[in-house]
Amino acid sequence: MSGIRALIVDDSSVMRKIVERSLRQAGIEISQVLEAGNGAEALTVLANGAVDLIMCDINMPVMDGLEFIKNLSGVANAKDVPVVMITTEGSEAHVVQALSLGARGYIRKPFTPEQVREQVIPVLAGK
Amino acid sequence: MPASNGRHQDWLPLLNMATTEVFELMLGSHLTAFTGEDAILDVTSMVGLAGALRGVMSVRCSDSAAALMASKMLGIPLEKGGPEIADAIGEVCNMIAGNFKNKISGLAEGCMLSTPTVITGRDYQMHALADPTLEIRLTFENLPLVVSLQIHS
């Protein structure tokens, strides 16, 4: 597994950096990290190029993570791109909703690099 | 523990656990109980709770502690007052609030969180029509840290 392009969507720039570091600590080789502060910004990023992995928060201003996933079906660059939610929302209802909308993984904050590895490696391998 | 339990003091251990987990997992820091005298805490982060539980979660600390939190989260040294510092302490408060509600039956799905608000400076007073208030006083890397939950309902 080497050189993926990852899109990290979170309204906290600090959290985006932490997610990037956790991906690298998980042994995932990243060639480029793209960032977005909410779902609408992420759709704009995707309109300009394809990525291999999307890590996405749920609670964000403008467009939240669940609304973002709903909108992905109409984005050519997002076809078959795995989305892993990474969020403080920890209820089973949120997990079920995210997975039913197409998310492939779900990580609750706070999290460890091991949890990132467990969720992300399988979805990248199965891509 | 169910959300309908009216004895909110019972939630103090859960608030403590939610806080210590965030600091251990995300900052690699072990928190201890604070037993010193009142200190100047000039950075306040707040997250609103709505729905099954209405209130405000807040984290208060010194600017030195806030800078250290951001530094530990990002893995780089930081000066006081940078934009990353407000972002970091806001995210810490957000994770404590989320982790806390996820520990209480009925709150994980029934309680929503606002995006964080961060206030810096010491010349202000906060008045809230809230009762009761749960508060824990902790030490983060020898610096005081106060986590409060004001409950509106």
CSV table of C-alpha atoms in Angstrom, one decimal:
chain,number,residue,atom,x,y,z
A,1,MET,CA,0.0,0.0,0.0
A,2,SER,CA,1.7,3.2,-1.0
A,3,GLY,CA,1.2,6.7,-2.1
A,4,ILE,CA,-2.5,7.3,-1.6
A,5,ARG,CA,-4.2,10.7,-1.9
A,6,ALA,CA,-6.3,11.3,1.3
A,7,LEU,CA,-9.0,13.9,1.8
A,8,ILE,CA,-9.5,14.9,5.4
A,9,VAL,CA,-12.7,16.7,6.2
A,10,ASP,CA,-13.0,18.3,9.7
A,11,ASP,CA,-13.8,21.9,10.8
A,12,SER,CA,-10.8,21.7,13.2
A,13,SER,CA,-7.5,22.3,11.5
A,14,VAL,CA,-5.8,20.7,14.5
A,15,MET,CA,-7.9,17.6,14.2
A,16,ARG,CA,-7.1,17.4,10.5
A,17,LYS,CA,-3.4,17.3,11.4
A,18,ILE,CA,-4.0,14.7,14.0
A,19,VAL,CA,-5.9,12.5,11.6
A,20,GLU,CA,-3.1,12.8,9.0
A,21,ARG,CA,-0.5,11.9,11.6
A,22,SER,CA,-2.6,8.9,12.7
A,23,LEU,CA,-2.9,7.7,9.2
A,24,ARG,CA,0.9,7.8,8.8
A,25,GLN,CA,1.3,6.1,12.2
A,26,ALA,CA,-1.0,3.4,11.0
A,27,GLY,CA,1.6,2.7,8.3
A,28,ILE,CA,-0.4,4.2,5.4
A,29,GLU,CA,1.9,5.8,2.9
A,30,ILE,CA,0.4,9.1,1.8
A,31,SER,CA,1.5,11.0,-1.3
A,32,GLN,CA,-0.8,13.9,-0.8
A,33,VAL,CA,-3.2,15.2,1.8
A,34,LEU,CA,-6.1,17.4,0.8
A,35,GLU,CA,-8.1,19.2,3.5
A,36,ALA,CA,-11.6,20.6,3.8
A,37,GLY,CA,-13.3,22.4,6.7
A,38,ASN,CA,-16.8,21.1,5.9
A,39,GLY,CA,-18.7,18.9,3.4
A,40,ALA,CA,-19.3,21.7,0.9
A,41,GLU,CA,-15.6,22.5,0.7
A,42,ALA,CA,-14.9,18.8,0.4
A,43,LEU,CA,-17.2,18.5,-2.6
A,44,THR,CA,-15.3,21.4,-4.2
A,45,VAL,CA,-12.0,19.6,-3.6
A,46,LEU,CA,-13.4,16.4,-5.2
A,47,ALA,CA,-14.6,18.4,-8.2
A,48,ASN,CA,-11.0,19.2,-8.9
A,49,GLY,CA,-9.5,15.8,-8.6
A,50,ALA,CA,-9.8,12.2,-7.4
A,51,VAL,CA,-8.7,10.8,-4.0
A,52,ASP,CA,-8.2,7.3,-2.7
A,53,LEU,CA,-9.5,7.8,0.9
A,54,ILE,CA,-11.9,10.2,2.6
A,55,MET,CA,-11.7,10.7,6.4
A,56,CYS,CA,-14.7,12.7,7.5
A,57,ASP,CA,-16.1,14.3,10.7
A,58,ILE,CA,-19.9,14.5,11.2
A,59,ASN,CA,-20.5,17.7,13.1
A,60,MET,CA,-19.4,20.5,10.9
A,61,PRO,CA,-20.9,23.9,9.9
A,62,VAL,CA,-22.3,24.6,6.4
A,63,MET,CA,-22.6,20.9,5.4
A,64,ASP,CA,-22.2,18.1,7.9
A,65,GLY,CA,-20.6,14.7,7.2
A,66,LEU,CA,-23.8,12.8,6.7
A,67,GLU,CA,-25.1,15.3,4.2
A,68,PHE,CA,-21.7,15.2,2.5
A,69,ILE,CA,-21.9,11.4,2.0
A,70,LYS,CA,-25.4,11.8,0.6
A,71,ASN,CA,-24.0,14.2,-2.0
A,72,LEU,CA,-21.1,11.9,-3.0
A,73,SER,CA,-23.2,9.7,-5.3
A,74,GLY,CA,-23.3,12.5,-7.8
A,75,VAL,CA,-19.5,13.1,-7.8
A,76,ALA,CA,-17.6,11.3,-10.5
A,77,ASN,CA,-14.3,11.6,-8.6
A,78,ALA,CA,-15.8,10.0,-5.5
A,79,LYS,CA,-16.9,6.8,-7.2
A,80,ASP,CA,-15.9,3.8,-5.1
A,81,VAL,CA,-13.7,6.0,-2.8
A,82,PRO,CA,-13.9,4.6,0.7
A,83,VAL,CA,-15.2,7.1,3.4
A,84,VAL,CA,-14.3,6.6,7.1
A,85,MET,CA,-16.2,8.7,9.6
A,86,ILE,CA,-14.2,10.1,12.5
A,87,THR,CA,-16.4,11.9,15.0
A,88,THR,CA,-17.5,12.5,18.5
A,89,GLU,CA,-20.9,11.2,17.6
A,90,GLY,CA,-20.8,7.7,19.1
A,91,SER,CA,-24.4,6.4,19.0
A,92,GLU,CA,-25.3,3.2,17.2
A,93,ALA,CA,-27.9,5.3,15.4
A,94,HIS,CA,-25.2,7.5,13.9
A,95,VAL,CA,-23.1,4.5,13.0
A,96,VAL,CA,-26.0,2.7,11.3
A,97,GLN,CA,-27.0,5.9,9.4
A,98,ALA,CA,-23.4,6.6,8.3
A,99,LEU,CA,-22.9,3.0,7.1
A,100,SER,CA,-26.2,2.9,5.3
A,101,LEU,CA,-25.3,6.1,3.5
A,102,GLY,CA,-22.1,4.5,2.2
A,103,ALA,CA,-19.4,5.0,4.9
A,104,ARG,CA,-17.1,2.0,5.1
A,105,GLY,CA,-15.7,2.7,8.6
A,106,TYR,CA,-16.5,4.6,11.8
A,107,ILE,CA,-14.0,5.9,14.4
A,108,ARG,CA,-15.1,7.6,17.6
A,109,LYS,CA,-13.1,10.5,19.0
A,110,PRO,CA,-11.0,10.2,21.1
A,111,PHE,CA,-9.2,7.5,19.2
A,112,THR,CA,-5.9,5.8,19.0
A,113,PRO,CA,-3.7,5.2,15.9
A,114,GLU,CA,-4.5,1.5,16.4
A,115,GLN,CA,-8.2,2.2,15.9
A,116,VAL,CA,-7.4,4.2,12.8
A,117,ARG,CA,-5.3,1.2,11.5
A,118,GLU,CA,-8.1,-1.3,12.2
A,119,GLN,CA,-10.7,0.8,10.4
A,120,VAL,CA,-8.7,2.2,7.5
A,121,ILE,CA,-6.4,-0.7,6.3
A,122,PRO,CA,-9.3,-3.1,5.5
A,123,VAL,CA,-11.2,-0.5,3.5
A,124,LEU,CA,-8.1,0.4,1.5
A,125,ALA,CA,-7.3,-3.2,0.9
A,126,GLY,CA,-10.9,-3.9,-0.2
A,127,LYS,CA,-11.0,-1.0,-2.6
B,1,MET,CA,-26.2,4.9,33.4
B,2,PRO,CA,-29.6,6.3,32.2
B,3,ALA,CA,-30.1,10.0,31.2
B,4,SER,CA,-33.3,10.1,33.3
B,5,ASN,CA,-31.3,9.6,36.5
B,6,GLY,CA,-32.0,12.9,38.3
B,7,ARG,CA,-29.0,12.6,40.6
B,8,HIS,CA,-26.6,14.3,38.3
B,9,GLN,CA,-23.8,14.1,40.9
B,10,ASP,CA,-23.6,10.5,39.9
B,11,TRP,CA,-22.3,11.7,36.5
B,12,LEU,CA,-19.1,13.2,38.1
B,13,PRO,CA,-17.1,9.9,37.7
B,14,LEU,CA,-18.2,9.7,34.1
B,15,LEU,CA,-17.2,13.3,33.4
B,16,ASN,CA,-13.8,12.5,35.0
B,17,MET,CA,-13.5,9.4,32.9
B,18,ALA,CA,-14.5,11.2,29.7
B,19,THR,CA,-11.9,13.9,30.4
B,20,THR,CA,-9.0,11.6,31.3
B,21,GLU,CA,-9.6,9.4,28.3
B,22,VAL,CA,-9.4,12.4,25.9
B,23,PHE,CA,-6.1,13.5,27.5
B,24,GLU,CA,-4.6,10.0,27.6
B,25,LEU,CA,-5.6,9.0,24.0
B,26,MET,CA,-5.2,12.3,22.2
B,27,LEU,CA,-2.4,14.1,24.2
B,28,GLY,CA,-0.6,11.2,25.9
B,29,SER,CA,-1.1,13.0,29.2
B,30,HIS,CA,-2.2,11.5,32.5
B,31,LEU,CA,-4.4,13.9,34.5
B,32,THR,CA,-4.3,14.0,38.3
B,33,ALA,CA,-6.6,15.6,40.8
B,34,PHE,CA,-5.9,19.3,41.5
B,35,THR,CA,-5.5,20.2,45.1
B,36,GLY,CA,-3.8,23.5,44.9
B,37,GLU,CA,-5.1,27.0,45.3
B,38,ASP,CA,-7.3,28.8,42.8
B,39,ALA,CA,-5.3,29.8,39.7
B,40,ILE,CA,-5.8,32.3,36.9
B,41,LEU,CA,-7.6,30.4,34.1
B,42,ASP,CA,-7.8,32.8,31.2
B,43,VAL,CA,-8.8,30.4,28.4
B,44,THR,CA,-12.3,29.0,28.3
B,45,SER,CA,-13.7,26.6,25.7
B,46,MET,CA,-17.4,25.9,25.6
B,47,VAL,CA,-19.6,23.4,23.8
B,48,GLY,CA,-23.4,23.6,24.0
B,49,LEU,CA,-25.6,20.5,24.5
B,50,ALA,CA,-29.1,20.4,23.2
B,51,GLY,CA,-31.9,17.8,23.1
B,52,ALA,CA,-32.1,15.1,25.8
B,53,LEU,CA,-29.6,17.0,27.9
B,54,ARG,CA,-29.4,20.8,27.7
B,55,GLY,CA,-26.4,22.6,29.1
B,56,VAL,CA,-22.9,23.8,28.5
B,57,MET,CA,-19.7,21.9,28.8
B,58,SER,CA,-16.7,24.1,29.5
B,59,VAL,CA,-12.9,23.6,29.9
B,60,ARG,CA,-10.9,26.3,31.6
B,61,CYS,CA,-7.2,26.5,31.8
B,62,SER,CA,-4.2,29.0,31.6
B,63,ASP,CA,-2.8,30.1,28.3
B,64,SER,CA,0.3,28.1,29.1
B,65,ALA,CA,-1.8,25.0,29.5
B,66,ALA,CA,-3.8,25.7,26.3
B,67,ALA,CA,-0.5,26.1,24.3
B,68,LEU,CA,0.8,22.9,25.8
B,69,MET,CA,-2.4,21.1,24.8
B,70,ALA,CA,-2.1,22.3,21.2
B,71,SER,CA,1.6,21.4,21.2
B,72,LYS,CA,1.0,17.9,22.4
B,73,MET,CA,-1.9,17.4,20.0
B,74,LEU,CA,0.1,18.5,17.0
B,75,GLY,CA,3.4,17.1,18.1
B,76,ILE,CA,5.2,20.5,17.6
B,77,PRO,CA,6.3,23.3,19.9
B,78,LEU,CA,3.9,26.2,19.9
B,79,GLU,CA,4.0,29.8,21.2
B,80,LYS,CA,1.1,31.2,23.3
B,81,GLY,CA,-1.7,32.8,21.4
B,82,GLY,CA,-1.5,31.2,18.0
B,83,PRO,CA,-4.7,30.3,16.1
B,84,GLU,CA,-4.0,26.5,16.6
B,85,ILE,CA,-4.4,27.0,20.3
B,86,ALA,CA,-8.0,28.1,20.3
B,87,ASP,CA,-8.8,25.4,17.8
B,88,ALA,CA,-7.1,22.7,19.9
B,89,ILE,CA,-8.8,23.6,23.2
B,90,GLY,CA,-12.1,23.8,21.4
B,91,GLU,CA,-11.6,20.4,20.0
B,92,VAL,CA,-10.6,19.1,23.5
B,93,CYS,CA,-13.9,20.4,24.9
B,94,ASN,CA,-15.8,18.9,22.0
B,95,MET,CA,-14.3,15.5,22.5
B,96,ILE,CA,-14.9,15.6,26.3
B,97,ALA,CA,-18.5,16.5,25.7
B,98,GLY,CA,-19.0,13.8,23.0
B,99,ASN,CA,-17.2,11.2,25.1
B,100,PHE,CA,-19.2,12.1,28.1
B,101,LYS,CA,-22.6,11.9,26.4
B,102,ASN,CA,-21.6,8.6,24.8
B,103,LYS,CA,-21.2,7.1,28.2
B,104,ILE,CA,-24.8,7.8,29.3
B,105,SER,CA,-27.7,5.7,28.0
B,106,GLY,CA,-30.0,7.8,25.9
B,107,LEU,CA,-27.7,10.8,25.5
B,108,ALA,CA,-25.5,9.4,22.7
B,109,GLU,CA,-28.2,9.6,20.1
B,110,GLY,CA,-30.6,12.1,21.9
B,111,CYS,CA,-28.1,14.9,22.7
B,112,MET,CA,-26.5,17.2,20.1
B,113,LEU,CA,-23.4,19.2,20.4
B,114,SER,CA,-22.7,22.7,19.2
B,115,THR,CA,-19.4,23.7,17.6
B,116,PRO,CA,-17.0,25.0,20.2
B,117,THR,CA,-16.6,28.6,21.3
B,118,VAL,CA,-13.3,29.7,22.9
B,119,ILE,CA,-12.9,32.8,25.0
B,120,THR,CA,-9.5,34.2,26.0
B,121,GLY,CA,-8.9,36.7,28.7
B,122,ARG,CA,-9.8,36.9,32.4
B,123,ASP,CA,-11.9,40.1,32.7
B,124,TYR,CA,-15.3,38.5,32.2
B,125,GLN,CA,-18.0,36.7,34.2
B,126,MET,CA,-20.2,34.0,32.9
B,127,HIS,CA,-23.8,33.9,34.2
B,128,ALA,CA,-25.9,30.9,33.3
B,129,LEU,CA,-29.4,30.0,34.4
B,130,ALA,CA,-28.3,26.5,35.1
B,131,ASP,CA,-28.6,24.1,38.0
B,132,PRO,CA,-26.8,22.0,38.9
B,133,THR,CA,-23.2,22.4,37.8
B,134,LEU,CA,-20.8,19.5,37.8
B,135,GLU,CA,-17.2,20.4,38.1
B,136,ILE,CA,-13.9,18.6,38.3
B,137,ARG,CA,-10.6,20.1,39.0
B,138,LEU,CA,-7.6,18.4,37.5
B,139,THR,CA,-3.9,18.9,36.9
B,140,PHE,CA,-2.5,18.7,33.3
B,141,GLU,CA,1.3,18.6,33.3
B,142,ASN,CA,1.3,20.4,36.6
B,143,LEU,CA,-1.1,23.1,35.3
B,144,PRO,CA,-4.7,23.4,36.6
B,145,LEU,CA,-7.6,22.5,34.5
B,146,VAL,CA,-11.3,22.8,35.3
B,147,VAL,CA,-14.0,20.9,33.5
B,148,SER,CA,-17.6,22.0,34.1
B,149,LEU,CA,-21.0,20.8,33.0
B,150,GLN,CA,-23.8,23.3,33.6
B,151,ILE,CA,-27.1,21.4,33.3
B,152,HIS,CA,-30.2,23.3,32.1
B,153,SER,CA,-32.6,20.3,32.2
